[in-house]
Short mmCIF file of C-alpha atoms in Angstrom, two decimals:
data_model
loop_
_atom_site.label_atom_id
_atom_site.label_comp_id
_atom_site.label_asym_id
_atom_site.label_seq_id
_atom_site.Cartn_x
_atom_site.Cartn_y
_atom_site.Cartn_z
CA MET R 18 146.62 -292.82 -104.89
CA ASP R 19 144.20 -292.23 -108.35
CA ASP R 20 143.03 -295.54 -108.38
CA HIS R 21 142.05 -295.10 -104.48
CA ALA R 22 140.01 -291.80 -105.56
CA GLU R 23 139.09 -293.93 -108.33
CA ILE R 24 137.68 -296.65 -106.62
CA GLU R 25 136.08 -294.62 -104.22
CA ARG R 26 134.59 -292.08 -106.63
CA GLU R 27 132.85 -295.32 -108.13
CA LEU R 28 131.16 -296.28 -104.62
CA LEU R 29 130.05 -293.59 -103.97
CA ARG R 30 128.31 -292.72 -107.30
CA GLY R 31 125.45 -295.18 -106.54
CA ASN R 32 125.20 -293.40 -103.44
CA VAL R 33 124.81 -289.73 -103.53
CA PRO R 34 121.17 -289.46 -103.59
CA LEU R 35 121.38 -291.63 -100.80
CA LEU R 36 123.65 -289.17 -98.77
CA ILE R 37 121.20 -286.28 -99.96
CA LEU R 38 118.17 -287.30 -98.89
CA ALA R 39 119.33 -288.21 -95.30
CA THR R 40 120.95 -285.22 -95.11
CA LEU R 41 117.78 -283.18 -95.60
CA ARG R 42 116.45 -284.98 -92.73
CA ASP R 43 117.47 -282.95 -90.78
CA GLY R 44 115.77 -280.06 -92.52
CA PRO R 45 115.83 -277.79 -96.18
CA MET R 46 119.16 -277.23 -97.30
CA HIS R 47 120.70 -275.22 -100.16
CA GLY R 48 123.34 -277.02 -102.30
CA TYR R 49 126.45 -275.49 -101.32
CA ALA R 50 124.86 -276.46 -97.56
CA ILE R 51 124.29 -280.36 -98.27
CA ALA R 52 128.04 -280.93 -99.47
CA LYS R 53 129.52 -278.96 -96.29
CA GLU R 54 127.12 -280.85 -94.12
CA ILE R 55 128.15 -284.82 -95.42
CA ASN R 56 131.83 -283.04 -95.21
CA ARG R 57 131.36 -282.33 -91.79
CA ARG R 58 129.48 -285.70 -91.26
CA THR R 59 132.09 -287.52 -92.72
CA GLY R 60 134.98 -285.99 -91.44
CA ASN R 61 135.76 -284.49 -94.99
CA SER R 62 136.73 -288.46 -95.37
CA LEU R 63 134.75 -288.82 -99.04
CA ARG R 64 136.65 -286.92 -101.81
CA PHE R 65 133.28 -285.71 -104.37
CA LYS R 66 133.36 -282.79 -106.83
CA GLN R 67 130.99 -280.64 -105.00
CA GLY R 68 128.80 -280.09 -108.57
CA SER R 69 128.54 -283.33 -108.87
CA LEU R 70 125.36 -283.06 -106.09
CA TYR R 71 123.28 -280.78 -109.07
CA PRO R 72 122.20 -283.87 -111.10
CA VAL R 73 121.29 -286.26 -108.41
CA LEU R 74 119.28 -282.85 -106.69
CA THR R 75 117.16 -282.43 -109.88
CA THR R 76 116.69 -286.29 -110.30
CA LEU R 77 115.13 -286.25 -106.75
CA GLU R 78 112.98 -283.33 -107.53
CA ASN R 79 111.95 -284.32 -111.04
CA ASN R 80 111.01 -287.24 -108.91
CA GLY R 81 109.37 -285.76 -105.97
CA HIS R 82 111.58 -286.77 -103.61
CA LEU R 83 112.25 -283.45 -102.94
CA ALA R 84 110.85 -279.65 -103.72
CA GLY R 85 112.87 -276.54 -104.40
CA ASP R 86 111.94 -273.46 -102.88
CA TRP R 87 113.74 -270.02 -104.14
CA THR R 88 114.49 -267.70 -101.76
CA PHE R 89 117.35 -264.85 -102.24
CA THR R 90 120.70 -264.38 -99.48
CA GLY R 91 121.40 -261.56 -97.54
CA ASN R 92 123.46 -259.63 -100.99
CA GLY R 93 120.12 -260.94 -102.94
CA ARG R 94 122.11 -263.55 -105.02
CA PRO R 95 119.04 -266.94 -106.18
CA ARG R 96 119.05 -269.77 -103.86
CA LYS R 97 117.01 -273.06 -104.10
CA GLU R 98 116.61 -274.41 -100.74
CA TYR R 99 115.54 -278.41 -100.86
CA SER R 100 113.33 -280.14 -98.91
CA LEU R 101 112.12 -283.73 -98.32
CA THR R 102 108.60 -284.47 -99.38
CA PRO R 103 106.73 -287.15 -97.29
CA LEU R 104 107.28 -289.21 -101.21
CA GLY R 105 111.17 -288.63 -100.18
CA ARG R 106 110.73 -289.49 -96.67
CA ILE R 107 109.34 -293.23 -97.94
CA HIS R 108 111.88 -293.47 -100.68
CA LEU R 109 115.25 -292.68 -97.92
CA ALA R 110 113.52 -295.32 -95.67
CA GLU R 111 113.21 -297.53 -99.13
CA ARG R 112 116.96 -297.08 -100.11
CA LEU R 113 117.70 -297.33 -96.37
CA SER R 114 116.67 -300.40 -95.99
CA ILE R 115 118.28 -301.59 -99.39
CA TRP R 116 121.23 -300.03 -98.39
CA GLU R 117 121.57 -301.75 -95.14
CA LYS R 118 121.02 -305.38 -96.42
CA PHE R 119 123.39 -304.79 -98.82
CA CYS R 120 125.92 -303.74 -96.41
CA ALA R 121 125.83 -307.03 -94.25
CA ALA R 122 125.36 -309.17 -97.36
CA VAL R 123 129.13 -307.81 -98.37
CA GLN R 124 129.66 -308.18 -95.02
CA PHE R 125 128.81 -311.32 -94.93
CA VAL R 126 131.55 -312.04 -98.16
CA ILE R 127 134.13 -310.57 -97.34
CA GLN R 128 134.23 -311.10 -93.36
CA PRO R 129 137.21 -313.40 -93.11
CA SER R 130 135.26 -317.65 -92.75
CA HIS R 131 135.19 -319.91 -89.87
CA MET Q 27 129.48 -265.91 -94.59
CA GLY Q 28 126.85 -263.96 -95.91
CA GLU Q 29 128.96 -260.76 -96.11
CA TYR Q 30 131.71 -261.31 -98.05
CA GLN Q 31 131.54 -259.33 -101.69
CA PRO Q 32 133.52 -260.90 -103.87
CA SER Q 33 135.81 -259.01 -106.56
CA ALA Q 34 135.31 -258.06 -109.90
CA ILE Q 35 137.53 -260.14 -110.93
CA ALA Q 36 136.40 -263.48 -108.85
CA GLU Q 37 132.92 -262.09 -110.54
CA ARG Q 38 134.37 -262.54 -113.80
CA ALA Q 39 135.70 -265.34 -113.34
CA ILE Q 40 132.59 -267.00 -112.20
CA GLY Q 41 130.69 -265.90 -115.45
CA GLU Q 42 133.28 -267.52 -117.15
CA TYR Q 43 132.98 -270.73 -115.48
CA ALA Q 44 129.09 -270.43 -115.95
CA ASP Q 45 129.72 -269.10 -119.17
CA ARG Q 46 131.65 -272.54 -120.57
CA VAL Q 47 128.78 -274.77 -118.68
CA ILE Q 48 126.45 -273.03 -120.70
CA HIS Q 49 128.55 -273.60 -123.71
CA GLN Q 50 127.78 -277.57 -123.15
CA TRP Q 51 124.36 -276.80 -122.93
CA VAL Q 52 122.64 -274.82 -125.46
CA GLY Q 53 120.33 -276.89 -127.29
CA ARG Q 54 120.19 -279.64 -124.94
CA LEU Q 55 118.86 -278.06 -121.84
CA SER Q 56 115.79 -275.13 -122.35
CA TYR Q 57 116.34 -272.02 -121.33
CA SER Q 58 114.98 -272.19 -117.86
CA GLU Q 59 116.41 -275.27 -116.86
CA ARG Q 60 119.93 -273.47 -117.66
CA GLN Q 61 119.29 -270.60 -115.81
CA ALA Q 62 117.73 -272.29 -112.68
CA ILE Q 63 121.40 -274.00 -112.11
CA LEU Q 64 123.67 -271.36 -113.43
CA ASP Q 65 121.65 -269.68 -110.04
CA GLU Q 66 122.33 -272.44 -108.05
CA VAL Q 67 125.98 -273.22 -109.15
CA ARG Q 68 126.85 -269.80 -108.68
CA ASP Q 69 125.88 -269.17 -105.71
CA HIS Q 70 127.37 -272.11 -104.55
CA LEU Q 71 130.76 -271.15 -105.13
CA PHE Q 72 130.15 -267.70 -104.27
CA GLU Q 73 129.34 -269.87 -100.89
CA LEU Q 74 132.57 -271.87 -101.34
CA MET Q 75 134.65 -268.68 -101.87
CA ALA Q 76 133.36 -267.05 -99.10
CA GLU Q 77 134.44 -269.70 -96.95
CA ALA Q 78 138.16 -270.02 -98.13
CA VAL Q 79 138.25 -266.29 -97.84
CA GLU Q 80 137.59 -266.89 -94.60
CA SER Q 81 139.74 -268.99 -93.49
CA GLY Q 82 142.51 -266.04 -94.26
CA VAL Q 83 143.91 -267.30 -97.62
CA SER Q 84 143.80 -264.51 -100.83
CA GLU Q 85 141.25 -264.12 -103.22
CA ASP Q 86 142.79 -266.05 -106.02
CA GLU Q 87 144.04 -268.51 -103.95
CA ALA Q 88 140.21 -269.43 -103.06
CA LEU Q 89 138.77 -268.55 -106.42
CA ALA Q 90 140.89 -272.07 -107.05
CA THR Q 91 140.15 -273.77 -104.27
CA THR Q 92 136.75 -272.83 -104.96
CA LEU Q 93 136.54 -274.57 -108.71
CA THR Q 94 138.55 -277.36 -108.03
CA GLU Q 95 136.97 -278.46 -105.16
CA PHE Q 96 133.52 -277.99 -107.90
CA GLY Q 97 134.65 -279.60 -110.45
CA ASP Q 98 136.39 -278.70 -113.58
CA PRO Q 99 133.14 -276.97 -115.86
CA VAL Q 100 133.12 -279.50 -119.45
CA ASP Q 101 132.79 -282.64 -116.37
CA PHE Q 102 130.57 -280.51 -114.11
CA ALA Q 103 128.68 -279.50 -117.58
CA GLN Q 104 129.04 -283.13 -118.83
CA GLY Q 105 127.74 -285.26 -116.26
CA TYR Q 106 124.67 -282.85 -115.59
CA LEU Q 107 123.59 -283.81 -119.01
CA GLU Q 108 124.42 -287.69 -117.90
CA GLY Q 109 122.50 -287.43 -114.62
CA ARG Q 110 119.44 -286.09 -116.46
CA GLY Q 111 119.32 -288.56 -119.04
CA VAL Q 112 120.10 -286.10 -121.78
CA LYS Q 113 122.53 -287.40 -124.57
CA TYR Q 114 125.37 -285.94 -125.19
CA PRO Q 115 126.70 -285.37 -128.94
CA ASP Q 116 130.09 -287.39 -129.01
CA THR Q 117 131.61 -286.13 -132.06
CA LYS Q 118 132.98 -282.73 -132.95
CA VAL Q 119 130.72 -282.46 -135.65
CA LYS Q 120 127.61 -283.35 -133.95
CA ARG Q 121 128.92 -281.04 -131.46
CA PHE Q 122 129.00 -278.09 -134.18
CA LEU Q 123 126.14 -278.82 -135.70
CA THR Q 124 124.14 -278.43 -132.19
CA SER Q 125 125.96 -275.44 -131.42
CA SER Q 126 125.13 -272.18 -130.69
CA PHE Q 127 127.01 -270.54 -133.16
CA VAL Q 128 125.09 -272.58 -135.91
CA ARG Q 129 121.96 -272.08 -134.39
CA ALA Q 130 122.43 -268.85 -134.19
CA TYR Q 131 123.55 -268.29 -137.89
CA LEU Q 132 120.09 -269.97 -139.22
CA TYR Q 133 118.07 -267.35 -137.17
CA PHE Q 134 119.87 -264.81 -139.21
CA ILE Q 135 120.28 -266.87 -142.58
CA VAL Q 136 116.63 -267.66 -142.97
CA PRO Q 137 114.90 -263.77 -142.92
CA GLY Q 138 118.71 -263.03 -144.68
CA ILE Q 139 117.80 -265.66 -147.40
CA VAL Q 140 114.19 -264.34 -148.11
CA CYS Q 141 115.30 -260.57 -147.76
CA VAL Q 142 117.55 -261.45 -150.93
CA ASN Q 143 115.29 -263.34 -152.89
CA LEU Q 144 112.23 -261.31 -152.62
CA PHE Q 145 114.99 -258.16 -153.60
CA GLN Q 146 116.36 -260.15 -156.76
CA ALA Q 147 112.26 -260.08 -157.58
CA MET Q 148 112.07 -257.15 -157.26
CA ALA Q 149 115.25 -256.02 -159.20
CA LEU Q 150 113.88 -258.96 -162.47
CA ASP Q 151 109.75 -257.94 -162.12
CA ARG Q 152 109.73 -253.96 -160.99
CA ARG Q 153 106.43 -254.24 -161.89
CA LEU Q 154 104.77 -256.31 -159.12
CA ASP Q 155 104.01 -252.86 -156.77
CA TRP Q 156 104.08 -255.07 -153.54
CA ILE Q 157 107.31 -256.09 -154.02
CA LEU Q 158 108.65 -252.75 -152.54
CA PRO Q 159 106.93 -252.47 -149.42
CA ALA Q 160 107.26 -256.49 -148.79
CA THR Q 161 111.07 -255.87 -148.71
CA VAL Q 162 112.08 -252.97 -147.82
CA ALA Q 163 109.73 -253.95 -144.42
CA LEU Q 164 111.27 -257.99 -144.49
CA THR Q 165 114.63 -255.47 -144.35
CA ILE Q 166 113.53 -254.05 -141.44
CA LEU Q 167 112.54 -256.31 -139.36
CA GLY Q 168 114.40 -258.96 -140.56
CA PRO Q 169 117.31 -258.34 -138.36
CA LEU Q 170 114.76 -257.47 -135.40
CA VAL Q 171 113.14 -260.66 -135.80
CA ALA Q 172 115.98 -262.50 -136.56
CA GLY Q 173 118.36 -260.70 -133.64
CA PHE Q 174 115.63 -260.92 -130.83
CA ILE Q 175 115.08 -264.70 -131.39
CA THR Q 176 118.84 -265.31 -131.47
CA GLY Q 177 119.52 -262.78 -127.80
CA TRP Q 178 116.02 -264.21 -126.16
CA SER Q 179 117.41 -268.20 -127.27
CA ILE Q 180 120.95 -268.97 -127.80
CA GLU Q 181 123.13 -266.64 -125.15
CA ASP Q 182 122.32 -265.70 -121.87
CA ARG Q 183 124.89 -263.43 -121.72
CA PHE Q 184 124.16 -260.54 -124.02
CA LEU Q 185 127.88 -259.14 -124.52
CA ARG Q 186 128.26 -262.79 -126.33
CA CYS Q 187 125.14 -262.09 -127.73
CA VAL Q 188 126.28 -258.55 -129.67
CA ARG Q 189 129.31 -260.38 -130.37
CA GLN Q 190 127.52 -263.15 -132.43
CA ALA Q 191 125.15 -260.65 -133.93
CA VAL Q 192 127.61 -258.68 -135.75
CA PHE Q 193 129.58 -261.44 -136.22
CA LEU Q 194 126.64 -263.49 -138.63
CA THR Q 195 125.47 -260.23 -139.88
CA THR Q 196 128.17 -259.25 -141.40
CA PHE Q 197 128.76 -262.87 -142.65
CA VAL Q 198 125.17 -263.16 -143.86
CA SER Q 199 126.32 -259.51 -145.83
CA LEU Q 200 128.67 -260.13 -147.05
CA VAL Q 201 127.87 -263.64 -148.34
CA SER Q 202 124.90 -262.44 -149.85
CA GLY Q 203 126.50 -259.50 -151.41
CA LEU Q 204 129.28 -260.07 -152.98
CA LEU Q 205 128.65 -263.78 -154.13
CA LEU Q 206 124.59 -263.97 -155.17
CA TRP Q 207 125.02 -260.81 -156.95
CA PRO Q 208 128.90 -259.81 -157.77
CA LYS Q 209 127.32 -256.36 -159.87
CA ILE Q 210 126.72 -253.00 -158.50
CA GLU Q 211 122.83 -254.61 -156.84
CA GLY Q 212 124.96 -256.55 -154.41
CA LEU Q 213 127.18 -254.39 -153.64
CA VAL Q 214 124.21 -251.92 -152.58
CA LEU Q 215 122.77 -254.76 -150.84
CA ALA Q 216 125.87 -255.57 -148.94
CA ALA Q 217 126.07 -251.90 -147.74
CA THR Q 218 122.49 -252.15 -146.77
CA MET Q 219 122.91 -254.99 -144.67
CA ILE Q 220 125.67 -254.40 -143.33
CA GLY Q 221 124.38 -250.67 -142.45
CA LEU Q 222 121.02 -251.54 -141.47
CA TRP Q 223 121.33 -255.41 -140.44
CA LEU Q 224 124.77 -254.69 -138.40
CA PRO Q 225 123.11 -252.08 -136.16
CA LEU Q 226 119.75 -253.66 -136.00
CA GLY Q 227 120.36 -256.74 -135.48
CA CYS Q 228 123.07 -256.46 -132.50
CA LEU Q 229 120.84 -253.99 -131.00
CA ALA Q 230 117.76 -256.37 -131.24
CA ALA Q 231 120.28 -259.43 -130.19
CA ALA Q 232 121.40 -257.72 -126.96
CA GLY Q 233 116.97 -256.37 -125.84
CA GLY Q 234 116.31 -259.83 -126.43
CA ALA Q 235 119.26 -260.99 -124.29
CA TYR Q 236 118.26 -258.06 -121.45
CA LEU Q 237 114.54 -258.70 -121.78
CA ARG Q 238 115.14 -262.70 -121.44
CA GLN Q 239 117.87 -261.94 -118.01
CA THR Q 240 115.15 -259.77 -116.65
CA TYR Q 241 111.64 -260.95 -117.66
CA ALA Q 242 112.33 -264.64 -116.77
CA TRP Q 243 113.92 -264.40 -113.57
CA LYS Q 244 110.83 -262.47 -112.41
CA LEU Q 245 108.73 -265.16 -113.94
CA ARG Q 246 109.90 -267.67 -112.33
CA LYS Q 247 109.88 -265.48 -109.14
CA GLU Q 248 106.41 -265.60 -109.16
CA ARG Q 249 105.90 -269.11 -110.09
CA SER Q 250 107.83 -270.04 -107.02
CA GLN Q 251 106.23 -268.03 -104.57
CA ARG Q 252 102.76 -268.96 -106.07
CA ARG Q 253 104.03 -272.72 -105.54
CA VAL Q 254 105.13 -272.11 -101.81
CA GLU Q 255 101.10 -270.57 -101.60
CA GLU Q 256 99.32 -273.33 -102.88
CA GLU Q 257 101.78 -275.31 -100.30
CA ALA Q 258 100.70 -273.25 -97.90
CA ALA Q 259 97.04 -273.48 -98.61
CA GLU Q 260 97.42 -277.14 -98.00
CA THR Q 261 99.68 -279.30 -96.62
CA ARG Q 262 101.58 -281.83 -98.75
CA PRO Q 263 99.77 -284.98 -97.09
CA ASP Q 264 96.79 -283.65 -97.43
CA ARG Q 265 97.52 -283.22 -100.88
CA HIS Q 266 98.55 -286.95 -101.85
CA PHE Q 267 95.46 -287.93 -100.20
CA VAL Q 268 93.69 -285.84 -102.31
CA SER Q 269 95.02 -287.16 -105.54
CA ALA Q 270 94.84 -290.51 -103.44
CA ILE Q 271 91.02 -290.64 -103.33
CA ARG Q 272 90.86 -289.05 -106.68
CA GLU Q 273 92.89 -291.64 -108.40
CA ALA Q 274 90.26 -294.33 -106.54
CA LEU Q 275 87.26 -292.32 -107.84
#
């Protein structure tokens, strides 16, 4: 089971930016909402620590792919909402294209040869 | 979900989680970045708790689930540093040397040594008229400045700042008073430092931390609002277009 989790984590590590960018395509969200949406879309099948989103969010924001805006919750707590920038949309399209090519290539290798 | 109000115990547990994260970041990330991420993390943790409580579990269980789902604080802090490309000290010695304790100690010891040397100079040569007022001024200003710097720049929770200031001031007082001058001047100095440095240093540390906590958030909010207004004034594609034209020119 631990090996299984470790393999999943390894596969997930490089793809967190893609998951975040794709989730934010539907509109601005804060960190918790992004994690929840990823879990919802995947039916909780991706096991990841929710804290692992934040370094990626900061990097994407620093690279200009996301814009973060501070707001307040109903309880008065500060909250940061992220949205895709035009540059982020371009980056998402690039990542999606690379991902699709990569998946197709891996599929060619792993499917039984005839 | 916005209706959930965490109990004091939950608030404290999340505060302790944040403290453990901060401990790994001091000296490696700027104060404003630390605070900004911690604000996000706190919000995230409270939302996770609210979700768990709404599902019907007790607050204790919700807290345990929340902290498990979010991840160990040290792993989170180190993962964040790695993600940001900040090198994390790999040995205990390096971690100690870059810790908030050592930094706070340095902030306190430098004015302390200046005061002590001036006091010694005054004792050796009483003919220099400027020494006395300068020493008195430094003895009063030293703990105020050192305490304020410690409170402003080192920790985010001012109770911890006060604790650190108490420890450091007592340590500086005893070392400088008893070891440098084992005679009566040393004892007088130790008593002065404990009587004067201790309360002034602690007060200034608490004040520095409080001001930082209060005004750092206000400044960030103003900056954020300004950015929103700027973005509203000119749409983002236009801004990119303008900058592309500027670059072309």
